[in-house]
CSV table of C-alpha atoms in Angstrom, one decimal:
chain,number,residue,atom,x,y,z
A,1,ALA,CA,86.3,117.2,119.8
A,2,LEU,CA,83.9,119.7,120.6
A,3,ARG,CA,85.5,120.3,123.8
A,4,GLN,CA,88.8,121.1,122.2
A,5,LEU,CA,87.1,123.3,119.9
A,6,GLU,CA,85.9,125.6,122.6
A,7,THR,CA,89.3,126.6,123.2
A,8,CYS,CA,91.0,126.4,119.6
A,9,CYS,CA,90.1,126.9,116.3
A,10,PRO,CA,92.0,124.4,113.6
A,11,ASP,CA,92.5,125.4,109.8
A,12,LEU,CA,91.1,121.9,108.7
A,13,LEU,CA,89.4,119.2,110.4
A,14,ILE,CA,89.6,115.4,109.6
A,15,THR,CA,87.3,113.1,110.9
A,16,ASP,CA,86.2,109.6,110.9
A,17,VAL,CA,82.5,108.9,110.3
A,18,ASP,CA,82.8,105.6,113.2
A,19,MET,CA,83.9,107.1,116.6
A,20,PRO,CA,82.8,106.6,120.2
A,21,GLU,CA,79.8,108.6,121.7
A,22,MET,CA,79.3,110.8,118.7
A,23,ASP,CA,80.0,109.7,115.1
A,24,GLY,CA,81.5,112.1,112.4
A,25,PHE,CA,78.2,113.1,111.2
A,26,GLY,CA,77.1,114.3,114.7
A,27,LEU,CA,80.2,116.3,114.9
A,28,VAL,CA,80.1,117.8,111.2
A,29,ASN,CA,76.3,118.8,112.3
A,30,ALA,CA,77.5,120.3,115.5
A,31,LEU,CA,80.2,122.1,113.6
A,32,ARG,CA,78.1,123.4,110.7
A,33,GLY,CA,75.5,124.6,113.1
A,34,SER,CA,77.7,127.1,115.2
A,35,PRO,CA,78.8,130.4,113.4
A,36,ARG,CA,81.9,130.0,115.3
A,37,THR,CA,83.0,126.9,113.5
A,38,GLN,CA,80.8,126.6,110.5
A,39,HIS,CA,83.8,127.9,108.1
A,40,ILE,CA,86.1,125.0,109.1
A,41,PRO,CA,87.0,122.8,106.0
A,42,LEU,CA,86.2,119.3,106.6
A,43,VAL,CA,87.4,115.9,105.7
A,44,MET,CA,85.6,112.7,106.3
A,45,ILE,CA,87.5,109.3,106.2
A,46,THR,CA,85.2,106.2,106.0
A,47,SER,CA,85.5,102.6,105.6
A,48,ALA,CA,81.9,102.9,103.5
A,49,GLU,CA,82.6,105.8,101.2
A,50,ASP,CA,79.8,105.1,98.9
A,51,ARG,CA,77.0,104.3,101.5
A,52,HIS,CA,78.3,108.1,103.4
A,53,ARG,CA,79.4,110.1,100.4
A,54,GLU,CA,76.0,111.9,99.6
A,55,GLU,CA,74.9,112.4,103.0
A,56,ALA,CA,78.7,114.0,104.3
A,57,LEU,CA,78.4,116.3,100.8
A,58,ARG,CA,75.2,117.2,101.8
A,59,ILE,CA,75.8,118.4,105.3
A,60,GLY,CA,79.0,120.4,104.3
A,61,VAL,CA,82.0,118.0,104.3
A,62,GLY,CA,84.4,119.0,101.7
A,63,LEU,CA,86.1,116.0,100.6
A,64,VAL,CA,85.1,112.2,101.8
A,65,MET,CA,87.9,109.5,101.3
A,66,GLY,CA,87.7,105.7,101.7
A,67,LYS,CA,89.7,103.7,103.6
A,68,PRO,CA,92.3,102.9,103.0
A,69,TYR,CA,93.2,106.2,101.4
A,70,ASP,CA,96.5,107.5,99.7
A,71,GLU,CA,98.4,110.1,102.0
A,72,ALA,CA,99.4,111.7,99.1
A,73,ALA,CA,96.1,112.0,97.5
A,74,LEU,CA,94.8,113.6,100.9
A,75,ILE,CA,97.1,116.3,100.8
A,76,ALA,CA,96.7,117.2,97.4
A,77,HIS,CA,92.7,117.6,98.0
A,78,ILE,CA,93.5,119.4,101.0
A,79,ARG,CA,95.7,122.0,99.2
A,80,SER,CA,93.1,122.6,96.7
A,81,PHE,CA,90.5,123.8,99.0
A,82,LYS,CA,89.7,127.1,98.7
A,83,PHE,CA,90.7,127.9,102.1
A,84,PHE,CA,94.3,127.7,101.5
A,85,ALA,CA,94.1,130.1,98.5
A,86,ARG,CA,92.4,132.8,100.5
A,87,SER,CA,96.0,133.4,102.6
A,88,GLU,CA,95.1,137.1,101.9
A,89,GLU,CA,92.1,137.1,104.2
A,90,PRO,CA,93.3,135.3,107.3
A,91,GLU,CA,90.9,137.3,109.7
A,92,ALA,CA,88.1,135.9,107.7
A,93,LEU,CA,89.4,132.4,108.8
A,94,ALA,CA,89.6,133.0,112.8
A,95,CYS,CA,87.2,131.5,115.0
A,96,ALA,CA,85.1,134.5,116.7
């Protein structure tokens, strides 16, 4: 994910907690630590929602959802992010 973010800048990133090599928390910390990617809205999916929620929100995840999750609820939450309401300021959202 970090290598791909060197050449692109997504409007939103959805990550799992459990991944090989770097977990979702490591990815979020790397994204929040870079001025280039710190603005990207983040969603974290986890099988241990209660255990991970507080830490995820503390480090800058906008939404934490447990598995299994309702796809319609995920889409509704994403649409509610402030990011999607600021369409009049696209230059503020682009990665530098």
